PDB file of C-alpha atoms and ligand atoms in Angstrom:
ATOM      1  CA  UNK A   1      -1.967 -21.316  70.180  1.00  0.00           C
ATOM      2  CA  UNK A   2      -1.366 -17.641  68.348  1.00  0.00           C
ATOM      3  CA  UNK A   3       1.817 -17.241  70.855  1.00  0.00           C
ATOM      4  CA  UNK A   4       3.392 -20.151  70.332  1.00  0.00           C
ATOM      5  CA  UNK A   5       3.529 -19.917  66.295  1.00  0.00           C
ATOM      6  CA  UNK A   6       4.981 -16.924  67.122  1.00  0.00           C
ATOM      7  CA  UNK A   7       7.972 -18.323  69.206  1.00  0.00           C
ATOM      8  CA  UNK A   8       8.440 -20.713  66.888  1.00  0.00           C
ATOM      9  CA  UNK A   9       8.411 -18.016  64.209  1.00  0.00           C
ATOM     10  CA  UNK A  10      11.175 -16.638  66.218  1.00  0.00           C
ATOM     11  CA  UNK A  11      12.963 -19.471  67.338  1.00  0.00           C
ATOM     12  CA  UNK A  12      13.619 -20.514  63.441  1.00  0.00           C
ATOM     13  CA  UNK A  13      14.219 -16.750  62.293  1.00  0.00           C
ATOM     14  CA  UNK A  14      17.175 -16.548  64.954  1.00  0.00           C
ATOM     15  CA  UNK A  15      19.049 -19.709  63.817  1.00  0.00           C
ATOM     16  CA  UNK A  16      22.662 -19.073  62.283  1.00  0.00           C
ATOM     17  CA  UNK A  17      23.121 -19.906  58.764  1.00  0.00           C
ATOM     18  CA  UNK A  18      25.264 -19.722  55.858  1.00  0.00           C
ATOM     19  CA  UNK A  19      24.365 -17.237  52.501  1.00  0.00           C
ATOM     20  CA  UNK A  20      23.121 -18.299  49.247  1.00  0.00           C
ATOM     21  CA  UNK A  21      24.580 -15.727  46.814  1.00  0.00           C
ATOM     22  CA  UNK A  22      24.208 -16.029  43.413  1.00  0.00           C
ATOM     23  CA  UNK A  23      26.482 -14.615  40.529  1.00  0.00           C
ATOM     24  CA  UNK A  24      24.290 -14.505  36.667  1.00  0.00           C
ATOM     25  CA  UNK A  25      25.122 -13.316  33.544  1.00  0.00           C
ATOM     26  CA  UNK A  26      25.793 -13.569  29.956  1.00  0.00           C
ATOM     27  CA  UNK A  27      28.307 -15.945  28.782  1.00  0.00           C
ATOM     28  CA  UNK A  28      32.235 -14.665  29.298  1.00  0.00           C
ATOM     29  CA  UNK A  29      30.723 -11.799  31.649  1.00  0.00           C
ATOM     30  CA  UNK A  30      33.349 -13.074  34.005  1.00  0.00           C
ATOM     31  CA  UNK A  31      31.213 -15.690  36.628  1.00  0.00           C
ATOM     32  CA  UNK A  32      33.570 -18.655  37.163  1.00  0.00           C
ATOM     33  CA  UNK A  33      36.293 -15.901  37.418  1.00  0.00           C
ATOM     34  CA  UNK A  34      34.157 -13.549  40.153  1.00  0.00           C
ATOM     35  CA  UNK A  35      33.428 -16.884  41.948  1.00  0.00           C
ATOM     36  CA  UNK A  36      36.190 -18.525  43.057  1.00  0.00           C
ATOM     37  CA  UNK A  37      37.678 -14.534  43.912  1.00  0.00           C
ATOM     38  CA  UNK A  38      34.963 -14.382  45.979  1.00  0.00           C
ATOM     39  CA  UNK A  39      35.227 -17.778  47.739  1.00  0.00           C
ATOM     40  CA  UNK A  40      38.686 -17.199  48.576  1.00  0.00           C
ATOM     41  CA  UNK A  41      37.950 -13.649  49.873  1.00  0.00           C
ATOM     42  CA  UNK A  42      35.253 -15.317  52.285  1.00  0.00           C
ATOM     43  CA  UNK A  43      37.091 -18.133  52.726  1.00  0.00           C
ATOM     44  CA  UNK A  44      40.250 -15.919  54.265  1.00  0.00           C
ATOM     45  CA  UNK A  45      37.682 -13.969  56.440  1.00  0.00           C
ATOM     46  CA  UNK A  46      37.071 -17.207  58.347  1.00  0.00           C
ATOM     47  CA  UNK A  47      33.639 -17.748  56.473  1.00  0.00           C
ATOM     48  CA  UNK A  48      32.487 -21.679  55.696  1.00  0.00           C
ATOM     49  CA  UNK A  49      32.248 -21.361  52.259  1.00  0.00           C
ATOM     50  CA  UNK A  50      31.591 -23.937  48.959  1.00  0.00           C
ATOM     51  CA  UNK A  51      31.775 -22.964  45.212  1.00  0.00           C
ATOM     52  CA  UNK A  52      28.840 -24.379  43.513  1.00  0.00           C
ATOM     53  CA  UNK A  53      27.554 -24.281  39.935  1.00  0.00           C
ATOM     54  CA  UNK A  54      24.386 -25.195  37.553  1.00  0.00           C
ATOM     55  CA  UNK A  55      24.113 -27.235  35.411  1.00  0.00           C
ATOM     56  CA  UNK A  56      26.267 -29.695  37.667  1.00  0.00           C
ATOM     57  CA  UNK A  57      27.217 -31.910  35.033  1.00  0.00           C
ATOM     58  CA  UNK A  58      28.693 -34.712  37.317  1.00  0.00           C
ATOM     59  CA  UNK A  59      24.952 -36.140  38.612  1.00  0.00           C
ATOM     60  CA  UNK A  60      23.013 -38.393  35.483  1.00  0.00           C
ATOM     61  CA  UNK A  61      20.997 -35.458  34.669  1.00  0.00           C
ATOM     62  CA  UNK A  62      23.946 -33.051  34.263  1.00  0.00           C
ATOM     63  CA  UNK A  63      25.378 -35.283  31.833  1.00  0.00           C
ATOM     64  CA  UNK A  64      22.178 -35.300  30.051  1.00  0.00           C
ATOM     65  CA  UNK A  65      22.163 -31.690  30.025  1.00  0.00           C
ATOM     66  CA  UNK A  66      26.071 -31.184  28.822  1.00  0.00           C
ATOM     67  CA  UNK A  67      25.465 -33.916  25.891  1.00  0.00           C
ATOM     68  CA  UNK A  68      22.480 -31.534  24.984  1.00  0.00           C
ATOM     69  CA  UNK A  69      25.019 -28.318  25.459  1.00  0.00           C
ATOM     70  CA  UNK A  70      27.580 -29.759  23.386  1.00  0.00           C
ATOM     71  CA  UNK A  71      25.509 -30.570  20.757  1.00  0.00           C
ATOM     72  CA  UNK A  72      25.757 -34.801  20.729  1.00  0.00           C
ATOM     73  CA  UNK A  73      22.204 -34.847  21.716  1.00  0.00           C
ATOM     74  CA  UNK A  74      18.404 -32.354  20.786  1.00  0.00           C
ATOM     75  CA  UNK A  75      15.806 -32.099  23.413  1.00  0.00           C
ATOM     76  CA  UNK A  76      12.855 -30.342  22.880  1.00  0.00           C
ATOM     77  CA  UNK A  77      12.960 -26.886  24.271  1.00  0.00           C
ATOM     78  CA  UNK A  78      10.734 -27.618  26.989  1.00  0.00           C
ATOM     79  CA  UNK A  79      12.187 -31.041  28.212  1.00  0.00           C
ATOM     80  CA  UNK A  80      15.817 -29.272  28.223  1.00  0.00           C
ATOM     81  CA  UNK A  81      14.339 -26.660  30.653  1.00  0.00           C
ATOM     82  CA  UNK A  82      12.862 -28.956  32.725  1.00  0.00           C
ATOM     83  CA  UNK A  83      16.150 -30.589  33.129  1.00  0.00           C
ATOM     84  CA  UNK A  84      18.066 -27.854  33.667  1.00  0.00           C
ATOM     85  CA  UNK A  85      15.469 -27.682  36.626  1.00  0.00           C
ATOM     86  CA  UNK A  86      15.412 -31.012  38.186  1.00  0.00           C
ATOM     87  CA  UNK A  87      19.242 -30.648  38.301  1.00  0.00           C
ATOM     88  CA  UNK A  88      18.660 -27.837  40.931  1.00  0.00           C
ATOM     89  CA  UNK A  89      16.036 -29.969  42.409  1.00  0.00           C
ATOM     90  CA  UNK A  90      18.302 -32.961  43.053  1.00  0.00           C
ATOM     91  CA  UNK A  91      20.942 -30.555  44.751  1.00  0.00           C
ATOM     92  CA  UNK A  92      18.430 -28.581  46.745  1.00  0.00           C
ATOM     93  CA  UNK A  93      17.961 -30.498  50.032  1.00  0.00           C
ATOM     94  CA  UNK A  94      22.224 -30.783  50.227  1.00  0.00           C
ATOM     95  CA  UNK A  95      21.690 -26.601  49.608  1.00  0.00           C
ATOM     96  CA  UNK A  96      19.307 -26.536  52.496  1.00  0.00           C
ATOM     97  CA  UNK A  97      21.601 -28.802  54.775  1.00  0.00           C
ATOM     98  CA  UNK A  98      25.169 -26.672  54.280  1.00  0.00           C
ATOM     99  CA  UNK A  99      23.080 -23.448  54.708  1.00  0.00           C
ATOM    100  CA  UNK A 100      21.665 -24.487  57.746  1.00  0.00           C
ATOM    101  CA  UNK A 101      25.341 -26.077  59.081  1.00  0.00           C
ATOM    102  CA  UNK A 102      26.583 -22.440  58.314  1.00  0.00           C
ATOM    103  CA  UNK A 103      28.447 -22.801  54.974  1.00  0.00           C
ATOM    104  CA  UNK A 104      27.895 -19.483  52.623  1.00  0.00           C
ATOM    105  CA  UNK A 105      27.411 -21.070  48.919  1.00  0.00           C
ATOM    106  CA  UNK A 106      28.989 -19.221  45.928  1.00  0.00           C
ATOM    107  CA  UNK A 107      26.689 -20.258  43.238  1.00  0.00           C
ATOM    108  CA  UNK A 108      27.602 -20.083  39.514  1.00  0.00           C
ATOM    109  CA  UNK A 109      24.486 -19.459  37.476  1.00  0.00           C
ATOM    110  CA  UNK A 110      20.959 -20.397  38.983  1.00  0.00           C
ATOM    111  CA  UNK A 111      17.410 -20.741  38.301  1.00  0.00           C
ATOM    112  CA  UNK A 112      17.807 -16.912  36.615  1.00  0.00           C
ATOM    113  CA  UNK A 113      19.456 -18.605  33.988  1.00  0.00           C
ATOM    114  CA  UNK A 114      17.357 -20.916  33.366  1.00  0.00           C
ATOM    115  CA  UNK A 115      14.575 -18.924  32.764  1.00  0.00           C
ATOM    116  CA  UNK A 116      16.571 -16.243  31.232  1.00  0.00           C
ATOM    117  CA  UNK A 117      18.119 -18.938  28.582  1.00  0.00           C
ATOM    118  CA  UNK A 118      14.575 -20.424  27.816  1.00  0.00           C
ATOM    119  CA  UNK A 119      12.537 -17.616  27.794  1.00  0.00           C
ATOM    120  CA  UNK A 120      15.184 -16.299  25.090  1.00  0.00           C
ATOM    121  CA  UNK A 121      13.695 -19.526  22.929  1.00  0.00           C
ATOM    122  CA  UNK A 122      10.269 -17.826  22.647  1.00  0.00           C
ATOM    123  CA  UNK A 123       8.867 -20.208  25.948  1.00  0.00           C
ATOM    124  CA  UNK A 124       6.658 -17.875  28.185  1.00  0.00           C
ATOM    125  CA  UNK A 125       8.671 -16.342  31.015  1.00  0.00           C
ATOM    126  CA  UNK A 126       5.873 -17.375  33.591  1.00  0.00           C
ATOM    127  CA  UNK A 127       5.670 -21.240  32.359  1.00  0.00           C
ATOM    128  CA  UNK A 128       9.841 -21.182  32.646  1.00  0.00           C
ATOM    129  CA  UNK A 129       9.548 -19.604  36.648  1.00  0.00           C
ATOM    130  CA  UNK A 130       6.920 -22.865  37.084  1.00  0.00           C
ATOM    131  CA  UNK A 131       9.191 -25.385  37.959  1.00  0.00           C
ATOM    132  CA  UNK A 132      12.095 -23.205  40.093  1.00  0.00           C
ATOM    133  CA  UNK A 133       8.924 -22.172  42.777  1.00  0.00           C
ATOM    134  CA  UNK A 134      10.451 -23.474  46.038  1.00  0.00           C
ATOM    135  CA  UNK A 135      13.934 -23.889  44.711  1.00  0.00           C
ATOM    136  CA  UNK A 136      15.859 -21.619  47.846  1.00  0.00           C
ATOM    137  CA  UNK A 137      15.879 -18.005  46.986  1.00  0.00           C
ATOM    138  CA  UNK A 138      19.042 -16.408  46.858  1.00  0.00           C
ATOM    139  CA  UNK A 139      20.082 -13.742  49.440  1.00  0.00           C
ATOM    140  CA  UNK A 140      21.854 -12.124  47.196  1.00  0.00           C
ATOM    141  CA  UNK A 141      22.153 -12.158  43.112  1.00  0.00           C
ATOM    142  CA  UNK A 142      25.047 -10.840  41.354  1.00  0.00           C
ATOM    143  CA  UNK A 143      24.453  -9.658  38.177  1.00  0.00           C
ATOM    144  CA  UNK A 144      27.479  -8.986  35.759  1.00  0.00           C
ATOM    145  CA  UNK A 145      26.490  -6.532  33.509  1.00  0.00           C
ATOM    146  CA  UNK A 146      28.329  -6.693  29.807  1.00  0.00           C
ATOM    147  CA  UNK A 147      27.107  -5.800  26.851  1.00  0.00           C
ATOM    148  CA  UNK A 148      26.889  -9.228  24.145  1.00  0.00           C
ATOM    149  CA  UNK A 149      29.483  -7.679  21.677  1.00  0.00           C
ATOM    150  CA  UNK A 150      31.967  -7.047  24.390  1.00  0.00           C
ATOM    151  CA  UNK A 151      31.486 -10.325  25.721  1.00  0.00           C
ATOM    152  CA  UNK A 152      31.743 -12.120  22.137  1.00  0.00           C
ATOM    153  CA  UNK A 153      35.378 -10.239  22.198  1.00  0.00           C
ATOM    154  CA  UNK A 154      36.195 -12.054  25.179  1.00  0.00           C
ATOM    155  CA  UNK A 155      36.417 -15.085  23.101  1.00  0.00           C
ATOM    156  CA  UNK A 156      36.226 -18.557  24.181  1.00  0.00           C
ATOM    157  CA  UNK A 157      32.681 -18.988  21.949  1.00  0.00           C
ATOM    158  CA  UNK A 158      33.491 -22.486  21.226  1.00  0.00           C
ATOM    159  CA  UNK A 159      31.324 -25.426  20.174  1.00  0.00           C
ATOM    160  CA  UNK A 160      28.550 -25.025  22.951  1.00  0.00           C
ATOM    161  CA  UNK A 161      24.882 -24.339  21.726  1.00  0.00           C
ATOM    162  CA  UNK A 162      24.020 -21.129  23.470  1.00  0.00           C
ATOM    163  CA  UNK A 163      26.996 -19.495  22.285  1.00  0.00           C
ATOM    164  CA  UNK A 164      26.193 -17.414  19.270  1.00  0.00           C
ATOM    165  CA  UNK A 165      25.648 -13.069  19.659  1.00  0.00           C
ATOM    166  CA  UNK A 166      22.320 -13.216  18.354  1.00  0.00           C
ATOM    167  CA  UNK A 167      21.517 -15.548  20.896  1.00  0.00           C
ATOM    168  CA  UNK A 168      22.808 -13.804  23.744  1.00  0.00           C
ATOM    169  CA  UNK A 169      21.476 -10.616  22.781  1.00  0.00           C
ATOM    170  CA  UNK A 170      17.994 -11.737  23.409  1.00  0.00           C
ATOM    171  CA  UNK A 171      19.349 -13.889  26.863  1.00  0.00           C
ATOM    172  CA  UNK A 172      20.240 -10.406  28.138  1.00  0.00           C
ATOM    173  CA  UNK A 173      16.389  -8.884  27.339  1.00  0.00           C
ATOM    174  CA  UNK A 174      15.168 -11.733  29.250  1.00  0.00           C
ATOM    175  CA  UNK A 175      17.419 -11.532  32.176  1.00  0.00           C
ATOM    176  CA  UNK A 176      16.385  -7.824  32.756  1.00  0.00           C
ATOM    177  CA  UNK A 177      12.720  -8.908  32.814  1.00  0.00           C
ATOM    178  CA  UNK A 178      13.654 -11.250  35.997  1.00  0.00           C
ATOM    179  CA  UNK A 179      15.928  -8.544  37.680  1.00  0.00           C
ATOM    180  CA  UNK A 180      14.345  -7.337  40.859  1.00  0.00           C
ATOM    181  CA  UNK A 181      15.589  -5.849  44.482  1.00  0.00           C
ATOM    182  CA  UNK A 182      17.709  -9.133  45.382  1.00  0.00           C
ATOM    183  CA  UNK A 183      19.993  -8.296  42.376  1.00  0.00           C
ATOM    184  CA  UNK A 184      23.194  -6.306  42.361  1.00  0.00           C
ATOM    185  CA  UNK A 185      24.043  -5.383  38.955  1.00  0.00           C
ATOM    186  CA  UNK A 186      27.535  -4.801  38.781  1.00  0.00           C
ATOM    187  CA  UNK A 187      29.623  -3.441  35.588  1.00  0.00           C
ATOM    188  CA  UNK A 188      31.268  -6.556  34.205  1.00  0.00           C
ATOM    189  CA  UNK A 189      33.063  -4.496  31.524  1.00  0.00           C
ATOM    190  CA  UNK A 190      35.632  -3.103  33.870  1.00  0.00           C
ATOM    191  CA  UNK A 191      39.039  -4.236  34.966  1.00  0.00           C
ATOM    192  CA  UNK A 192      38.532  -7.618  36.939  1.00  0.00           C
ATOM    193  CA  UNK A 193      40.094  -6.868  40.428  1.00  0.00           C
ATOM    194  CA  UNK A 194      37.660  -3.911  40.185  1.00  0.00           C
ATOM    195  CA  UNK A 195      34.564  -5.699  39.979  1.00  0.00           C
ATOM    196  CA  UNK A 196      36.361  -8.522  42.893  1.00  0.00           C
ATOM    197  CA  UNK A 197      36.439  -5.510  45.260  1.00  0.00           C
ATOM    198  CA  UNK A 198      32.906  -4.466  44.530  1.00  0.00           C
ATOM    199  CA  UNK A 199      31.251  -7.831  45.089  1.00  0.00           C
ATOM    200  CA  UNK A 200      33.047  -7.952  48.397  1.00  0.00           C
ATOM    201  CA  UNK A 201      31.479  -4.973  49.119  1.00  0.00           C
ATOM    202  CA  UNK A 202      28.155  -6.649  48.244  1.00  0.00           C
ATOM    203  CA  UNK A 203      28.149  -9.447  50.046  1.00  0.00           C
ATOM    204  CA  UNK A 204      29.298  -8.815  53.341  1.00  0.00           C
ATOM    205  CA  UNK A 205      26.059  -7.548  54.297  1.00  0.00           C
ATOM    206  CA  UNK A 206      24.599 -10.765  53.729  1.00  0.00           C
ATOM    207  CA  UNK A 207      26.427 -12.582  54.675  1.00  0.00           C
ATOM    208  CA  UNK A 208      26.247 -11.081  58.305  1.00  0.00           C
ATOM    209  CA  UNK A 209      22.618 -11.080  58.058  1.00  0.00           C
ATOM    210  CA  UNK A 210      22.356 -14.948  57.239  1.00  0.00           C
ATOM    211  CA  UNK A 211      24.658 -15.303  60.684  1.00  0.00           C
ATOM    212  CA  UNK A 212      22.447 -13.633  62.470  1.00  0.00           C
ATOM    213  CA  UNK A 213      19.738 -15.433  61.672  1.00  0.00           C
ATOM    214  CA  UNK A 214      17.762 -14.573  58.394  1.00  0.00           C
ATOM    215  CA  UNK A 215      15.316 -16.861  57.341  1.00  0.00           C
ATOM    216  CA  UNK A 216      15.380 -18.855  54.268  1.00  0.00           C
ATOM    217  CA  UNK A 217      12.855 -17.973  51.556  1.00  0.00           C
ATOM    218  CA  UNK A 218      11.551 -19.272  48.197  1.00  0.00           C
ATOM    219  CA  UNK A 219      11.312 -18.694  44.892  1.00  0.00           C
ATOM    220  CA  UNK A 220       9.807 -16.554  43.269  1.00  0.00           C
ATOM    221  CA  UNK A 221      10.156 -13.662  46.154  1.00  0.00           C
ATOM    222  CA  UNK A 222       7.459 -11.126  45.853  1.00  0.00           C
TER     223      UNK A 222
HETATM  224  N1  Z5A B 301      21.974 -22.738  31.105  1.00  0.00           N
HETATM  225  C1  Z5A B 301      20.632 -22.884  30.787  1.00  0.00           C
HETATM  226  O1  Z5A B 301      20.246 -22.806  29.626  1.00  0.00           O
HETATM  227  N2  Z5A B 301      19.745 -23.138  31.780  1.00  0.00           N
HETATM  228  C2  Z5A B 301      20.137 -23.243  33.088  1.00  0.00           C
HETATM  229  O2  Z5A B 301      19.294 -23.483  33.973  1.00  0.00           O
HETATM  230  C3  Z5A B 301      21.521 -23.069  33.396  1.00  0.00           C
HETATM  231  C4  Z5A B 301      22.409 -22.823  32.375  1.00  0.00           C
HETATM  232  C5  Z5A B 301      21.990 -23.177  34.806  1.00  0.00           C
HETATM  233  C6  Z5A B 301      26.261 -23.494  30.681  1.00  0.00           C
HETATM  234  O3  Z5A B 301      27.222 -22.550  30.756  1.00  0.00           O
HETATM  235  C7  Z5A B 301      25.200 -23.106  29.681  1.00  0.00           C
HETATM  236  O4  Z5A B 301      23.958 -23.555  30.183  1.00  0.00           O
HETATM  237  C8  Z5A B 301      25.053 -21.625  29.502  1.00  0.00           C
HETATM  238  C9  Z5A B 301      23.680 -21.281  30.064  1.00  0.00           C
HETATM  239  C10 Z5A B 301      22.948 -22.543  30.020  1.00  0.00           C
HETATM  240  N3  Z5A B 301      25.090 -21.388  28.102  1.00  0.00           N
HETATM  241  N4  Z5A B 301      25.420 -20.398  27.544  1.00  0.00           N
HETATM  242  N5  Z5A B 301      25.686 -19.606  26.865  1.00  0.00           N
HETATM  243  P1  Z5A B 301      28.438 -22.550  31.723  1.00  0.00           P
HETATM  244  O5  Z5A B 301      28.075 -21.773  32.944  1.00  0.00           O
HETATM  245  O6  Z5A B 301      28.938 -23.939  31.913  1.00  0.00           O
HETATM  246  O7  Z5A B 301      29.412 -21.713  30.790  1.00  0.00           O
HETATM  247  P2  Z5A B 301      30.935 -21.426  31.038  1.00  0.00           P
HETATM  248  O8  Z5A B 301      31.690 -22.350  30.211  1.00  0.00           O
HETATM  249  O9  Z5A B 301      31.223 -21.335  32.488  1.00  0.00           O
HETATM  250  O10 Z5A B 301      31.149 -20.012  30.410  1.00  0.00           O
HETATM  251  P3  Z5A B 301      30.541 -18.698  30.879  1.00  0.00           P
HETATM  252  O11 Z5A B 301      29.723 -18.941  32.081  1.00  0.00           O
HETATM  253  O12 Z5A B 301      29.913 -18.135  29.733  1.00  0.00           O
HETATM  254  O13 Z5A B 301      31.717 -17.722  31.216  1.00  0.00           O
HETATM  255  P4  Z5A B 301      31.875 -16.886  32.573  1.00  0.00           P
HETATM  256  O14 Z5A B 301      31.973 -17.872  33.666  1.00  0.00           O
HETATM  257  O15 Z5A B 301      30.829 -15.859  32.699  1.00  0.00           O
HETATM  258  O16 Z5A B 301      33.206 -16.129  32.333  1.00  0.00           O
HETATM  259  P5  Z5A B 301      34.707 -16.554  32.786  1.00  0.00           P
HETATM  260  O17 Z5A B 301      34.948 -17.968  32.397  1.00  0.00           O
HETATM  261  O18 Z5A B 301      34.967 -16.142  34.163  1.00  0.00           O
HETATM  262  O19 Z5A B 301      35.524 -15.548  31.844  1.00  0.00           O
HETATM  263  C11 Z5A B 301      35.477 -15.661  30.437  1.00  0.00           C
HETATM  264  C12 Z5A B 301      36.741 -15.003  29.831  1.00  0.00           C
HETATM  265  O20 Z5A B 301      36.720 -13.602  30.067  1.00  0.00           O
HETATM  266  C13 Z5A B 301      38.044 -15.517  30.446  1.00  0.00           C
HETATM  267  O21 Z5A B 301      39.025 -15.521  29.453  1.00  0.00           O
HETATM  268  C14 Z5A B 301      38.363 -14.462  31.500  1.00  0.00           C
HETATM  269  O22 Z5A B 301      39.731 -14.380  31.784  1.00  0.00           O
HETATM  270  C15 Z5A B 301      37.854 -13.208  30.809  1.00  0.00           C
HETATM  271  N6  Z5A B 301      37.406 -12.170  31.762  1.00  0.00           N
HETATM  272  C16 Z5A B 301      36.675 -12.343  32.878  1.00  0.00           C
HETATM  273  N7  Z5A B 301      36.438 -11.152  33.481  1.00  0.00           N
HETATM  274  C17 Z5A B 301      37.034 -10.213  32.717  1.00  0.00           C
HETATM  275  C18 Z5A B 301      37.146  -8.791  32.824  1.00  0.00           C
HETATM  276  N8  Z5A B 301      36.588  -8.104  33.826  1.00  0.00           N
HETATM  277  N9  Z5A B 301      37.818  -8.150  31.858  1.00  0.00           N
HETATM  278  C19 Z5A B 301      38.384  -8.819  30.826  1.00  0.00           C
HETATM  279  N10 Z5A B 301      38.332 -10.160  30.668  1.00  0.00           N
HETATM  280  C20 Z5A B 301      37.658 -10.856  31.610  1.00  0.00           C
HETATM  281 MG1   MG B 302      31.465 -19.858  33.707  1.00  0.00          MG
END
């Protein structure tokens, strides 16, 4: 009985798959740009790769969500994060198949800022992780590193709710309380082909290790 768990232990830790990386950060830290860099570099090394993002405003939730973001609509803090969740949730088993069929997933913003954005509202850190446990974990998370004022400079704050420097000041406490040893934190303050080359660098790595057969885990990692 003990044996053969353990083949099957190694028969699923063996199979080929694709990476889950992750790219966070504060707003204009440079994700959407970093992203589709990075999906072209993989994509011209022969890698299966897909850009994703969160929210995913196209599914009935995601519009939900971007009427809320826009300001045409107020949730209550807590029913806004849970959305924000369940819009990973309906996503994840597609996540699990394209891993598994070998495409590496780029993914813009994750369940870090989720709990990063709510946490910021004053909503305990561990009741925001709640509803992400089992959500895929990310082999990899790519944190650009800015501080708010240079990123207000950036410009672009338009109309959208989060996007005020108070606001993101407090974000960026929360998001180093959720940093751990699956994060890269890369300086997002310096010259964009500069940070491209560096989260090449990063990713390779895990990318090779998801080929050769890393397992999947869950949040939250320990
Ligand atoms: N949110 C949440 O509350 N809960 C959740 O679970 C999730 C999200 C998933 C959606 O934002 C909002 O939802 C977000 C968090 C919250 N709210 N806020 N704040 P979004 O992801 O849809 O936001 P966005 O419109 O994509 O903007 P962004 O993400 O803030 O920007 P970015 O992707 O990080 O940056 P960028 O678009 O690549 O670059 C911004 C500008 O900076 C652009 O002009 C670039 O040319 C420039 N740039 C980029 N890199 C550099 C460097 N290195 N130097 C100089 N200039 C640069
Ligand atoms: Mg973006």
């Amino acid at each position: 009985m003990e044996s053969s768990s353990n083949c099957n232990l190694r028969a699923s830790s063996s199979e080929s798959r694709g990476a889950l990386i992750v790219l966070e950060g504060l707003d204009r830290s440079g994700k959407t740009s970093q992203s589709s860099r990075l999906l072209s570099y993989l994509a011209g090394l022969g890698h299966s790769t897909e850009l994703w993002r969160f929210p995913d405003r196209s599914t009935s939730v995601g519009q939900m969500i971007s009427a809320y973001l826009s300001n045409k609509s107020h949730l209550d803090d807590r029913t806004i994060h849970l959305l924000f969740s369940a819009n990973r949730w309906e996503k994840r088993s597609l996540m699990e198949t394209q891993l598994k069929n070998g495409t590496t997933l780029v993914v813009d913003r994750y369940s870090y800022s989720g709990v990063a954005f709510s946490s910021a509202k004053g909503l305990d850190i561990e009741w925001c992780k709640a509803p992400e446990v089992g959500l895929l974990a990310p082999d990899i998370v790519l944190y650009l590193d800015i501080p708010p004022e240079k990123a207000a400079e950036r410009g672009g704050y338009g109309g959208e709710r989060y996007e005020q420097l108070e606001f993101q000041k407090k974000v960026a406490k929360c998001y180093q309380a959720l940093c751990d040893s699956s994060w890269k934190v890369i300086d997002a303050c310096q010259p964009i082909e500069d940070i491209e080359k560096q989260l090449q660098d990063a990713v390779l790595d895990h990318v090779m290790a998801c080929e050769r057969g890393r397992p999947l885990s869950y949040l939250w990692p320990r």
